[in-house]
mmCIF file of C-alpha atoms in Angstrom:
data_model
loop_
_atom_site.group_PDB
_atom_site.id
_atom_site.type_symbol
_atom_site.label_atom_id
_atom_site.label_comp_id
_atom_site.label_asym_id
_atom_site.label_seq_id
_atom_site.Cartn_x
_atom_site.Cartn_y
_atom_site.Cartn_z
ATOM 1 C CA MET A 11 -54.359 -8.984 -7.607
ATOM 2 C CA ARG A 12 -53.780 -9.887 -3.955
ATOM 3 C CA ARG A 13 -50.496 -8.009 -4.058
ATOM 4 C CA ILE A 14 -52.191 -4.879 -5.391
ATOM 5 C CA VAL A 15 -54.856 -5.078 -2.703
ATOM 6 C CA LEU A 16 -52.144 -5.525 -0.043
ATOM 7 C CA ILE A 17 -50.251 -2.461 -1.324
ATOM 8 C CA LEU A 18 -53.414 -0.354 -1.344
ATOM 9 C CA PHE A 19 -54.268 -1.548 2.150
ATOM 10 C CA CYS A 20 -50.795 -0.622 3.426
ATOM 11 C CA ALA A 21 -50.962 2.773 1.738
ATOM 12 C CA PHE A 22 -54.365 3.422 3.278
ATOM 13 C CA ALA A 23 -53.117 2.291 6.681
ATOM 14 C CA CYS A 24 -50.133 4.647 6.426
ATOM 15 C CA TYR A 25 -52.417 7.462 5.393
ATOM 16 C CA LYS A 26 -54.705 6.825 8.338
ATOM 17 C CA ALA A 27 -51.725 6.723 10.669
ATOM 18 C CA ASN A 28 -50.439 10.017 9.324
ATOM 19 C CA ALA A 29 -53.925 11.500 9.562
ATOM 20 C CA GLN A 30 -53.798 10.972 13.323
ATOM 21 C CA ASP A 31 -50.521 12.888 13.748
ATOM 22 C CA THR A 32 -51.097 15.871 16.013
ATOM 23 C CA LEU A 33 -48.472 18.595 16.017
ATOM 24 C CA SER A 34 -48.525 21.448 18.515
ATOM 25 C CA ILE A 35 -46.864 24.426 16.871
ATOM 26 C CA THR A 36 -46.242 28.122 17.532
ATOM 27 C CA ILE A 37 -46.489 30.936 15.011
ATOM 28 C CA ALA A 38 -42.680 31.144 14.802
ATOM 29 C CA GLN A 39 -42.413 27.409 14.129
ATOM 30 C CA VAL A 40 -45.117 27.388 11.471
ATOM 31 C CA GLN A 41 -43.449 30.280 9.641
ATOM 32 C CA ALA A 42 -40.036 28.615 9.805
ATOM 33 C CA GLU A 43 -41.448 25.324 8.486
ATOM 34 C CA PHE A 44 -43.258 27.197 5.745
ATOM 35 C CA LEU A 45 -40.066 28.932 4.582
ATOM 36 C CA SER A 46 -38.167 25.651 4.345
ATOM 37 C CA LYS A 47 -40.845 23.397 2.837
ATOM 38 C CA ASN A 48 -43.222 25.439 0.689
ATOM 39 C CA LEU A 49 -42.972 24.194 -2.888
ATOM 40 C CA SER A 50 -43.974 27.503 -4.478
ATOM 41 C CA LEU A 51 -41.033 29.211 -2.780
ATOM 42 C CA ILE A 52 -38.685 26.421 -3.808
ATOM 43 C CA ALA A 53 -39.860 26.733 -7.430
ATOM 44 C CA GLN A 54 -39.370 30.509 -7.318
ATOM 45 C CA ARG A 55 -35.772 30.009 -6.171
ATOM 46 C CA TYR A 56 -35.136 28.130 -9.418
ATOM 47 C CA ASN A 57 -36.449 31.162 -11.281
ATOM 48 C CA MET A 58 -33.744 33.197 -9.549
ATOM 49 C CA ASP A 59 -31.170 30.676 -10.785
ATOM 50 C CA ILE A 60 -32.540 31.096 -14.304
ATOM 51 C CA SER A 61 -32.175 34.879 -14.137
ATOM 52 C CA GLU A 62 -28.666 34.600 -12.700
ATOM 53 C CA ALA A 63 -27.665 32.318 -15.573
ATOM 54 C CA LEU A 64 -28.988 34.902 -18.058
ATOM 55 C CA VAL A 65 -26.686 37.516 -16.497
ATOM 56 C CA LYS A 66 -23.707 35.246 -17.070
ATOM 57 C CA GLN A 67 -24.861 34.583 -20.611
ATOM 58 C CA ALA A 68 -25.079 38.319 -21.353
ATOM 59 C CA GLN A 69 -21.467 38.741 -20.223
ATOM 60 C CA ILE A 70 -20.140 36.236 -22.762
ATOM 61 C CA PHE A 71 -18.557 37.579 -25.944
ATOM 62 C CA ALA A 72 -19.676 36.367 -29.354
ATOM 63 C CA ASN A 73 -17.706 33.428 -30.767
ATOM 64 C CA PRO A 74 -15.299 34.057 -33.658
ATOM 65 C CA SER A 75 -16.110 32.405 -36.960
ATOM 66 C CA VAL A 76 -13.600 30.445 -39.026
ATOM 67 C CA GLY A 77 -13.991 29.534 -42.687
ATOM 68 C CA ILE A 78 -11.766 27.189 -44.710
ATOM 69 C CA ASN A 79 -11.910 26.812 -48.483
ATOM 70 C CA ARG A 80 -10.111 23.808 -50.046
ATOM 71 C CA GLU A 81 -10.022 23.119 -53.785
ATOM 72 C CA PHE A 82 -12.049 19.934 -54.305
ATOM 73 C CA TYR A 83 -11.731 19.383 -58.097
ATOM 74 C CA SER A 84 -9.402 20.929 -60.662
ATOM 75 C CA GLY A 85 -10.896 21.583 -64.082
ATOM 76 C CA GLU A 86 -7.424 21.909 -65.610
ATOM 77 C CA THR A 87 -5.914 18.654 -64.362
ATOM 78 C CA HIS A 88 -9.196 16.841 -63.805
ATOM 79 C CA ARG A 89 -8.010 15.718 -60.392
ATOM 80 C CA PHE A 90 -9.734 15.682 -57.008
ATOM 81 C CA LEU A 91 -8.119 17.277 -53.943
ATOM 82 C CA LYS A 92 -5.076 18.397 -55.793
ATOM 83 C CA SER A 93 -1.973 18.716 -53.655
ATOM 84 C CA GLY A 94 1.405 20.271 -54.023
ATOM 85 C CA ASN A 95 2.429 23.856 -54.747
ATOM 86 C CA THR A 96 -0.465 24.422 -57.136
ATOM 87 C CA ALA A 97 -3.203 23.321 -54.667
ATOM 88 C CA GLU A 98 -5.589 26.137 -53.761
ATOM 89 C CA TYR A 99 -6.978 26.738 -50.300
ATOM 90 C CA SER A 100 -7.912 29.786 -48.248
ATOM 91 C CA LEU A 101 -8.637 30.596 -44.605
ATOM 92 C CA GLN A 102 -10.867 33.313 -43.121
ATOM 93 C CA VAL A 103 -11.282 34.322 -39.454
ATOM 94 C CA GLN A 104 -13.912 36.877 -38.289
ATOM 95 C CA GLN A 105 -15.019 38.354 -34.979
ATOM 96 C CA LEU A 106 -18.214 40.312 -34.264
ATOM 97 C CA PHE A 107 -17.784 43.475 -32.153
ATOM 98 C CA SER A 108 -20.724 45.283 -30.548
ATOM 99 C CA ILE A 109 -20.395 49.039 -30.359
ATOM 100 C CA ALA A 110 -22.294 51.935 -28.756
ATOM 101 C CA GLY A 111 -22.488 50.132 -25.397
ATOM 102 C CA LYS A 112 -24.731 47.262 -26.552
ATOM 103 C CA ARG A 113 -23.002 44.629 -24.458
ATOM 104 C CA LYS A 114 -22.992 46.823 -21.364
ATOM 105 C CA ASN A 115 -26.676 47.605 -21.792
ATOM 106 C CA LEU A 116 -27.531 43.939 -22.274
ATOM 107 C CA ILE A 117 -25.652 43.039 -19.082
ATOM 108 C CA GLU A 118 -27.379 45.796 -17.111
ATOM 109 C CA SER A 119 -30.785 44.655 -18.385
ATOM 110 C CA ALA A 120 -30.027 41.076 -17.357
ATOM 111 C CA LYS A 121 -28.931 42.228 -13.900
ATOM 112 C CA LEU A 122 -32.164 44.158 -13.459
ATOM 113 C CA GLY A 123 -34.039 41.033 -14.540
ATOM 114 C CA TYR A 124 -32.195 39.093 -11.845
ATOM 115 C CA ASN A 125 -33.150 41.751 -9.284
ATOM 116 C CA LEU A 126 -36.767 41.375 -10.361
ATOM 117 C CA SER A 127 -36.623 37.611 -9.836
ATOM 118 C CA GLN A 128 -35.296 38.183 -6.298
ATOM 119 C CA LEU A 129 -38.076 40.661 -5.575
ATOM 120 C CA SER A 130 -40.639 38.254 -7.047
ATOM 121 C CA TYR A 131 -39.421 35.642 -4.575
ATOM 122 C CA LEU A 132 -39.760 38.081 -1.679
ATOM 123 C CA GLU A 133 -43.222 39.134 -2.873
ATOM 124 C CA LEU A 134 -44.361 35.532 -3.077
ATOM 125 C CA MET A 135 -42.919 34.855 0.369
ATOM 126 C CA ARG A 136 -44.702 37.935 1.760
ATOM 127 C CA THR A 137 -48.054 36.794 0.347
ATOM 128 C CA LEU A 138 -47.761 33.158 1.419
ATOM 129 C CA LYS A 139 -46.440 34.099 4.858
ATOM 130 C CA TYR A 140 -49.527 36.241 5.375
ATOM 131 C CA GLN A 141 -51.734 33.343 4.299
ATOM 132 C CA VAL A 142 -50.119 30.815 6.632
ATOM 133 C CA SER A 143 -50.146 33.258 9.577
ATOM 134 C CA THR A 144 -53.814 34.064 8.994
ATOM 135 C CA LEU A 145 -54.652 30.363 8.829
ATOM 136 C CA PHE A 146 -52.723 29.814 12.075
ATOM 137 C CA TYR A 147 -54.792 32.355 14.024
ATOM 138 C CA GLN A 148 -58.069 31.300 12.429
ATOM 139 C CA LEU A 149 -57.373 27.706 13.417
ATOM 140 C CA TYR A 150 -56.258 28.617 16.944
ATOM 141 C CA PHE A 151 -59.383 30.567 17.835
ATOM 142 C CA LEU A 152 -61.637 28.077 16.085
ATOM 143 C CA GLN A 153 -60.173 25.292 18.215
ATOM 144 C CA GLN A 154 -60.866 27.374 21.336
ATOM 145 C CA SER A 155 -64.571 26.919 20.666
ATOM 146 C CA PHE A 156 -64.399 23.112 20.680
ATOM 147 C CA PRO A 157 -64.188 22.734 24.496
ATOM 148 C CA LEU A 158 -67.340 24.858 24.670
ATOM 149 C CA TYR A 159 -69.191 22.557 22.299
ATOM 150 C CA GLN A 160 -67.920 19.435 24.072
ATOM 151 C CA MET A 161 -68.842 20.717 27.525
ATOM 152 C CA GLU A 162 -72.247 21.983 26.493
ATOM 153 C CA GLU A 163 -73.061 18.887 24.461
ATOM 154 C CA ALA A 164 -72.353 16.742 27.510
ATOM 155 C CA SER A 165 -74.446 19.025 29.736
ATOM 156 C CA ILE A 166 -77.375 19.310 27.319
ATOM 157 C CA GLU A 167 -77.288 15.565 26.658
ATOM 158 C CA LYS A 168 -77.570 14.970 30.400
ATOM 159 C CA VAL A 169 -80.567 17.311 30.612
ATOM 160 C CA VAL A 170 -82.258 15.761 27.561
ATOM 161 C CA LYS A 171 -81.921 12.261 29.009
ATOM 162 C CA ALA A 172 -83.353 13.428 32.305
ATOM 163 C CA TYR A 173 -86.212 15.222 30.541
ATOM 164 C CA LYS A 174 -86.944 12.186 28.403
ATOM 165 C CA GLU A 175 -87.318 10.045 31.495
ATOM 166 C CA GLN A 176 -89.436 12.644 33.280
ATOM 167 C CA ARG A 177 -91.596 13.129 30.189
ATOM 168 C CA ARG A 178 -92.281 9.396 30.161
ATOM 169 C CA LYS A 179 -93.444 9.702 33.750
ATOM 170 C CA GLY A 180 -95.521 12.759 32.926
ATOM 171 C CA ASN A 181 -93.517 15.161 35.080
ATOM 172 C CA VAL A 182 -92.228 17.349 32.187
ATOM 173 C CA ALA A 183 -94.280 19.113 29.552
ATOM 174 C CA GLU A 184 -93.789 18.009 25.931
ATOM 175 C CA LYS A 185 -92.909 21.537 24.804
ATOM 176 C CA ASP A 186 -90.109 21.820 27.401
ATOM 177 C CA TYR A 187 -88.644 18.504 26.291
ATOM 178 C CA LEU A 188 -88.781 19.498 22.610
ATOM 179 C CA ARG A 189 -87.183 22.841 23.456
ATOM 180 C CA MET A 190 -84.185 21.067 24.965
ATOM 181 C CA VAL A 191 -83.941 18.665 22.002
ATOM 182 C CA ALA A 192 -84.010 21.652 19.630
ATOM 183 C CA LEU A 193 -81.191 23.252 21.641
ATOM 184 C CA GLN A 194 -79.206 19.999 21.407
ATOM 185 C CA GLU A 195 -79.722 19.824 17.632
ATOM 186 C CA SER A 196 -78.703 23.465 17.205
ATOM 187 C CA LEU A 197 -75.526 22.871 19.187
ATOM 188 C CA GLU A 198 -74.726 19.775 17.117
ATOM 189 C CA HIS A 199 -75.190 21.765 13.900
ATOM 190 C CA GLN A 200 -72.849 24.522 15.111
ATOM 191 C CA ARG A 201 -70.215 21.987 16.162
ATOM 192 C CA LEU A 202 -70.336 20.244 12.779
ATOM 193 C CA ALA A 203 -69.973 23.608 11.014
ATOM 194 C CA ALA A 204 -66.908 24.350 13.153
ATOM 195 C CA GLU A 205 -65.459 20.899 12.405
ATOM 196 C CA ASP A 206 -66.054 21.448 8.696
ATOM 197 C CA GLN A 207 -64.249 24.792 8.863
ATOM 198 C CA GLN A 208 -61.362 23.187 10.751
ATOM 199 C CA ILE A 209 -60.950 20.484 8.091
ATOM 200 C CA ALA A 210 -60.627 23.180 5.417
ATOM 201 C CA LEU A 211 -58.120 25.175 7.501
ATOM 202 C CA GLN A 212 -56.049 22.076 8.278
ATOM 203 C CA ALA A 213 -55.979 21.167 4.572
ATOM 204 C CA ASN A 214 -54.791 24.660 3.605
ATOM 205 C CA ILE A 215 -52.034 24.654 6.236
ATOM 206 C CA ASN A 216 -50.905 21.182 5.171
ATOM 207 C CA THR A 217 -50.724 22.408 1.578
ATOM 208 C CA LEU A 218 -48.659 25.485 2.445
ATOM 209 C CA LEU A 219 -46.312 23.476 4.694
ATOM 210 C CA CYS A 220 -46.079 20.585 2.219
ATOM 211 C CA SER A 221 -47.131 18.102 4.877
ATOM 212 C CA HIS A 222 -49.541 15.185 4.604
ATOM 213 C CA GLY A 223 -52.401 14.451 6.977
ATOM 214 C CA LYS A 224 -50.985 16.281 9.991
ATOM 215 C CA TYR A 225 -53.335 17.750 12.563
ATOM 216 C CA TYR A 226 -51.956 21.105 13.669
ATOM 217 C CA LYS A 227 -52.723 22.510 17.083
ATOM 218 C CA PRO A 228 -51.637 26.175 17.217
ATOM 219 C CA LEU A 229 -50.203 27.455 20.488
ATOM 220 C CA LEU A 230 -49.957 30.927 21.994
ATOM 221 C CA GLY A 231 -48.077 31.990 25.115
ATOM 222 C CA GLN A 232 -49.733 31.693 28.531
ATOM 223 C CA ASN A 233 -49.997 35.462 29.074
ATOM 224 C CA TRP A 234 -50.505 36.474 25.476
ATOM 225 C CA GLN A 235 -53.573 38.609 26.211
ATOM 226 C CA ARG A 236 -51.854 40.783 28.806
ATOM 227 C CA GLU A 237 -48.689 41.069 26.693
ATOM 228 C CA LEU A 238 -50.540 42.069 23.533
ATOM 229 C CA VAL A 239 -52.809 44.730 24.972
ATOM 230 C CA ALA A 240 -49.754 46.471 26.429
ATOM 231 C CA GLU A 241 -48.286 46.952 22.947
ATOM 232 C CA LYS A 242 -48.131 50.409 21.412
ATOM 233 C CA LEU A 243 -48.710 50.849 17.728
ATOM 234 C CA PRO A 244 -46.055 52.760 15.732
ATOM 235 C CA SER A 245 -46.970 56.038 14.090
ATOM 236 C CA PHE A 246 -48.565 56.029 10.664
ATOM 237 C CA GLN A 247 -45.609 57.867 9.093
ATOM 238 C CA ALA A 248 -43.181 55.293 10.502
ATOM 239 C CA ILE A 249 -45.284 52.558 8.908
ATOM 240 C CA ILE A 250 -45.307 54.348 5.524
ATOM 241 C CA ASP A 251 -41.529 54.797 5.665
ATOM 242 C CA SER A 252 -41.047 51.134 6.538
ATOM 243 C CA ALA A 253 -43.290 50.038 3.652
ATOM 244 C CA THR A 254 -41.390 52.250 1.200
ATOM 245 C CA ALA A 255 -38.125 50.655 2.289
ATOM 246 C CA ASN A 256 -39.258 47.038 2.607
ATOM 247 C CA ARG A 257 -42.303 46.199 0.498
ATOM 248 C CA PRO A 258 -41.199 43.995 -2.430
ATOM 249 C CA ASP A 259 -43.914 45.038 -4.880
ATOM 250 C CA LEU A 260 -42.934 48.702 -4.464
ATOM 251 C CA LYS A 261 -39.337 47.750 -5.162
ATOM 252 C CA MET A 262 -40.528 45.745 -8.158
ATOM 253 C CA ALA A 263 -42.345 48.795 -9.521
ATOM 254 C CA ARG A 264 -39.193 50.891 -9.138
ATOM 255 C CA THR A 265 -37.063 48.147 -10.676
ATOM 256 C CA ASN A 266 -39.483 47.849 -13.604
ATOM 257 C CA LEU A 267 -39.053 51.577 -14.163
ATOM 258 C CA LEU A 268 -35.257 51.192 -14.094
ATOM 259 C CA LEU A 269 -35.564 48.278 -16.502
ATOM 260 C CA ALA A 270 -37.714 50.363 -18.856
ATOM 261 C CA GLN A 271 -35.166 53.200 -18.748
ATOM 262 C CA GLN A 272 -32.390 50.715 -19.376
ATOM 263 C CA ASN A 273 -34.313 49.299 -22.327
ATOM 264 C CA VAL A 274 -34.465 52.777 -23.888
ATOM 265 C CA ARG A 275 -30.675 52.966 -23.692
ATOM 266 C CA LEU A 276 -30.388 49.461 -25.102
ATOM 267 C CA GLN A 277 -32.671 50.174 -28.057
ATOM 268 C CA ARG A 278 -30.767 53.361 -28.870
ATOM 269 C CA SER A 279 -27.496 51.444 -28.872
ATOM 270 C CA LEU A 280 -29.038 48.825 -31.164
ATOM 271 C CA ALA A 281 -29.511 51.566 -33.766
ATOM 272 C CA PHE A 282 -25.759 51.381 -34.374
ATOM 273 C CA PRO A 283 -24.723 48.378 -36.474
ATOM 274 C CA ASP A 284 -22.253 45.812 -35.183
ATOM 275 C CA ILE A 285 -18.852 45.573 -36.870
ATOM 276 C CA THR A 286 -17.351 42.324 -38.050
ATOM 277 C CA ILE A 287 -13.545 42.408 -38.320
ATOM 278 C CA GLY A 288 -11.435 39.570 -39.603
ATOM 279 C CA GLY A 289 -8.469 38.423 -41.616
ATOM 280 C CA ASN A 290 -8.126 36.052 -44.527
ATOM 281 C CA TYR A 291 -5.354 34.065 -46.180
ATOM 282 C CA ASP A 292 -5.376 32.824 -49.779
ATOM 283 C CA ARG A 293 -2.585 30.628 -51.068
ATOM 284 C CA ILE A 294 -2.725 31.168 -54.819
ATOM 285 C CA GLY A 295 -6.181 32.605 -55.567
ATOM 286 C CA GLY A 296 -5.587 36.114 -54.281
ATOM 287 C CA PRO A 297 -4.022 39.176 -55.951
ATOM 288 C CA THR A 298 -0.669 37.763 -54.954
ATOM 289 C CA LYS A 299 0.540 34.379 -53.884
ATOM 290 C CA ASN A 300 0.074 33.690 -50.139
ATOM 291 C CA TYR A 301 -2.198 36.704 -49.874
ATOM 292 C CA ILE A 302 -3.069 37.928 -46.349
ATOM 293 C CA GLY A 303 -5.854 40.477 -46.036
ATOM 294 C CA LEU A 304 -7.865 42.345 -43.428
ATOM 295 C CA THR A 305 -11.670 42.516 -43.621
ATOM 296 C CA ALA A 306 -14.277 44.700 -41.966
ATOM 297 C CA SER A 307 -18.026 44.744 -42.570
ATOM 298 C CA PHE A 308 -21.132 46.366 -41.103
ATOM 299 C CA GLU A 309 -24.676 47.178 -42.124
ATOM 300 C CA LEU A 310 -25.465 50.594 -43.510
ATOM 301 C CA PRO A 311 -28.250 52.093 -41.347
ATOM 302 C CA LEU A 312 -30.045 53.690 -44.272
ATOM 303 C CA PHE A 313 -33.567 52.450 -43.543
ATOM 304 C CA ASN A 314 -33.673 50.529 -40.258
ATOM 305 C CA ARG A 315 -32.290 52.570 -37.388
ATOM 306 C CA ASN A 316 -34.403 50.756 -34.788
ATOM 307 C CA GLN A 317 -36.837 53.676 -34.722
ATOM 308 C CA GLY A 318 -39.902 51.620 -33.826
ATOM 309 C CA ASN A 319 -38.260 49.803 -30.923
ATOM 310 C CA ILE A 320 -36.892 53.067 -29.544
ATOM 311 C CA ARG A 321 -40.326 54.649 -29.675
ATOM 312 C CA SER A 322 -41.861 51.569 -28.057
ATOM 313 C CA ALA A 323 -39.252 51.602 -25.267
ATOM 314 C CA LYS A 324 -39.960 55.291 -24.529
ATOM 315 C CA ALA A 325 -43.685 54.556 -24.274
ATOM 316 C CA ALA A 326 -42.949 51.611 -21.978
ATOM 317 C CA GLU A 327 -40.869 53.927 -19.784
ATOM 318 C CA LEU A 328 -43.777 56.363 -19.434
ATOM 319 C CA MET A 329 -46.074 53.462 -18.607
ATOM 320 C CA ALA A 330 -43.642 52.198 -15.943
ATOM 321 C CA GLN A 331 -43.479 55.672 -14.409
ATOM 322 C CA THR A 332 -47.265 55.792 -14.169
ATOM 323 C CA GLN A 333 -47.460 52.275 -12.722
ATOM 324 C CA ASN A 334 -44.779 53.123 -10.152
ATOM 325 C CA LEU A 335 -46.788 56.142 -8.990
ATOM 326 C CA GLU A 336 -50.002 54.122 -8.992
ATOM 327 C CA GLN A 337 -48.394 51.372 -6.901
ATOM 328 C CA TYR A 338 -47.143 53.882 -4.331
ATOM 329 C CA ASN A 339 -50.601 55.460 -4.005
ATOM 330 C CA LYS A 340 -52.197 52.015 -3.749
ATOM 331 C CA VAL A 341 -49.794 50.951 -0.993
ATOM 332 C CA SER A 342 -50.405 54.158 0.960
ATOM 333 C CA GLN A 343 -54.158 53.603 0.876
ATOM 334 C CA GLU A 344 -53.831 49.938 1.798
ATOM 335 C CA ILE A 345 -51.660 50.781 4.788
ATOM 336 C CA LEU A 346 -54.035 53.523 5.913
ATOM 337 C CA SER A 347 -57.026 51.170 5.923
ATOM 338 C CA SER A 348 -55.041 48.374 7.647
ATOM 339 C CA TYR A 349 -53.696 50.809 10.241
ATOM 340 C CA GLU A 350 -57.184 52.108 11.029
ATOM 341 C CA LEU A 351 -58.543 48.561 11.303
ATOM 342 C CA LEU A 352 -55.759 47.465 13.654
ATOM 343 C CA SER A 353 -56.212 50.592 15.772
ATOM 344 C CA LEU A 354 -59.926 49.811 16.011
ATOM 345 C CA TYR A 355 -59.380 46.243 17.231
ATOM 346 C CA HIS A 356 -56.489 47.288 19.464
ATOM 347 C CA LYS A 357 -58.760 49.731 21.292
ATOM 348 C CA SER A 358 -61.386 47.012 21.544
ATOM 349 C CA VAL A 359 -59.109 44.344 23.069
ATOM 350 C CA LEU A 360 -57.672 46.896 25.498
ATOM 351 C CA LYS A 361 -61.087 46.846 27.155
ATOM 352 C CA SER A 362 -61.056 43.055 27.468
ATOM 353 C CA ASP A 363 -60.764 41.470 30.926
ATOM 354 C CA PRO A 364 -58.949 38.097 30.602
ATOM 355 C CA SER A 365 -60.861 36.728 33.621
ATOM 356 C CA TYR A 366 -64.277 37.674 32.236
ATOM 357 C CA MET A 367 -65.050 34.479 30.342
ATOM 358 C CA GLU A 368 -63.759 32.237 33.144
ATOM 359 C CA SER A 369 -66.134 33.951 35.567
ATOM 360 C CA TYR A 370 -68.961 33.557 33.096
ATOM 361 C CA LYS A 371 -68.156 29.847 32.712
ATOM 362 C CA THR A 372 -68.289 29.356 36.499
ATOM 363 C CA ILE A 373 -71.709 31.029 36.637
ATOM 364 C CA LEU A 374 -72.991 28.828 33.796
ATOM 365 C CA ASN A 375 -71.868 25.622 35.537
ATOM 366 C CA ALA A 376 -73.566 26.757 38.716
ATOM 367 C CA ALA A 377 -76.708 27.592 36.736
ATOM 368 C CA LEU A 378 -76.723 24.095 35.235
ATOM 369 C CA GLN A 379 -76.742 22.567 38.715
ATOM 370 C CA GLN A 380 -79.485 24.943 39.786
ATOM 371 C CA TYR A 381 -81.520 23.983 36.757
ATOM 372 C CA LEU A 382 -81.089 20.250 37.340
ATOM 373 C CA GLN A 383 -82.246 20.805 40.925
ATOM 374 C CA GLN A 384 -85.266 22.680 39.522
ATOM 375 C CA ASN A 385 -84.216 25.917 41.178
ATOM 376 C CA MET A 386 -84.035 27.706 37.789
ATOM 377 C CA GLY A 387 -86.532 27.831 34.981
ATOM 378 C CA LEU A 388 -85.920 26.395 31.508
ATOM 379 C CA LEU A 389 -86.113 29.714 29.676
ATOM 380 C CA GLU A 390 -83.742 31.367 32.117
ATOM 381 C CA PHE A 391 -81.210 28.542 31.759
ATOM 382 C CA ILE A 392 -81.389 28.536 27.946
ATOM 383 C CA ASP A 393 -81.021 32.309 27.866
ATOM 384 C CA LEU A 394 -77.955 32.154 30.130
ATOM 385 C CA TYR A 395 -76.413 29.348 28.073
ATOM 386 C CA GLU A 396 -77.008 31.104 24.731
ATOM 387 C CA SER A 397 -75.591 34.318 26.171
ATOM 388 C CA TYR A 398 -72.439 32.531 27.354
ATOM 389 C CA LYS A 399 -71.979 30.730 24.047
ATOM 390 C CA ASP A 400 -72.457 33.894 21.991
ATOM 391 C CA ASN A 401 -70.103 35.880 24.224
ATOM 392 C CA LEU A 402 -67.384 33.236 24.042
ATOM 393 C CA LEU A 403 -67.610 32.975 20.245
ATOM 394 C CA GLN A 404 -67.591 36.767 19.931
ATOM 395 C CA TRP A 405 -64.644 36.943 22.327
ATOM 396 C CA ASN A 406 -62.652 34.505 20.207
ATOM 397 C CA ASP A 407 -63.724 36.239 16.994
ATOM 398 C CA ARG A 408 -62.605 39.651 18.252
ATOM 399 C CA TRP A 409 -59.185 38.383 19.299
ATOM 400 C CA MET A 410 -58.814 36.472 16.039
ATOM 401 C CA LYS A 411 -59.583 39.610 14.038
ATOM 402 C CA TYR A 412 -57.068 41.538 16.135
ATOM 403 C CA PHE A 413 -54.308 39.038 15.320
ATOM 404 C CA ILE A 414 -55.293 38.939 11.644
ATOM 405 C CA ALA A 415 -55.343 42.760 11.542
ATOM 406 C CA LYS A 416 -51.751 42.745 12.845
ATOM 407 C CA GLU A 417 -50.706 40.222 10.224
ATOM 408 C CA ASP A 418 -52.520 42.237 7.567
ATOM 409 C CA LEU A 419 -50.626 45.399 8.519
ATOM 410 C CA ASN A 420 -47.317 43.521 8.507
ATOM 411 C CA TYR A 421 -48.265 42.135 5.091
ATOM 412 C CA LYS A 422 -49.088 45.614 3.781
ATOM 413 C CA VAL A 423 -45.817 46.972 5.180
ATOM 414 C CA GLY A 424 -43.749 44.050 3.880
ATOM 415 C CA TYR A 425 -41.999 43.650 7.216
ATOM 416 C CA SER A 426 -42.897 42.297 10.681
ATOM 417 C CA LEU A 427 -43.265 45.750 12.120
ATOM 418 C CA VAL A 428 -45.958 44.844 14.652
ATOM 419 C CA LYS A 429 -45.029 41.772 16.686
#
């Protein structure tokens, strides 16, 4: 029992140690780690191996069959396993041959299946890459709000303590003191909500990166605001062309159509029966002694000519054609909406002044000193503080949505078109 408790204690201690690990990471690093460690991607690679093995299997010819007949008991001599010149045995060898291009069609179908598994891997990677990039930017801008909460909590706590002392002396009205306590409680509630959101984001990133208990701290370049607003968006037609060439689900729709067309050819070839050709040898039981013969057999396609499967394959081809067209229209609409959204946020951040919030912060700190020196009223100070807090959170939210809109467009295109 003590040993079990010791093991659990060590495991918990290791977990707590890992939970304290802080890792500063850029968007390029998080994407690289995701590609190498994500278990869903690793599992999908095995699916590609499965499909590749099926291609090799389709290329293998059917095995020949061999039959041997040995006389076990002679009714004339009443002997078992008679030997000598009068012993009877025969040998038969047969080989199945597929005609009408069956083997070729099977190989082509398997190759298309392998192509689909590759595209499925790329589609999964596209989706998960978008998720991890979105989580990265959500976490980055959420963490930018924490210094605000920490600074304002310290400032408000200082004011509340001072007000509490002055209220005891009768120098501060009860309603003013309660107003500051209410502001402190509201700030605490907002900080806890942000911490709760961060825990969920950290858990999702850890899951996608197959890590345990790491605390990720996303990093952006020092001049990322000035560099980003100078970017020019590509034309809408260039984006459509890039999506047509790169998006995996569009390629999957086209490959599914090719697979359906290939299946029609396969089912038509299956209407022709296979031929089995062989030879046989019979020592004394044939028309002549040491008889050697040639055999050939095949089914007569009188009733079953694979009509139902051919009809089904043709219907599946029409369905694949419709789905291919539907997927193209869906992608075009998705890209249009993502392009418009990114253009909207791009125009918005172009108006942003990187020094605006720093100037606002300086004014707020000065206002706090003025308020503590009783040169500013309570309502004026609270209004200035709430305005600063709301502006900073909106500032972070707008930039976060701009980054996510870029990632969304890249996701819709299937390629990192917008850096």
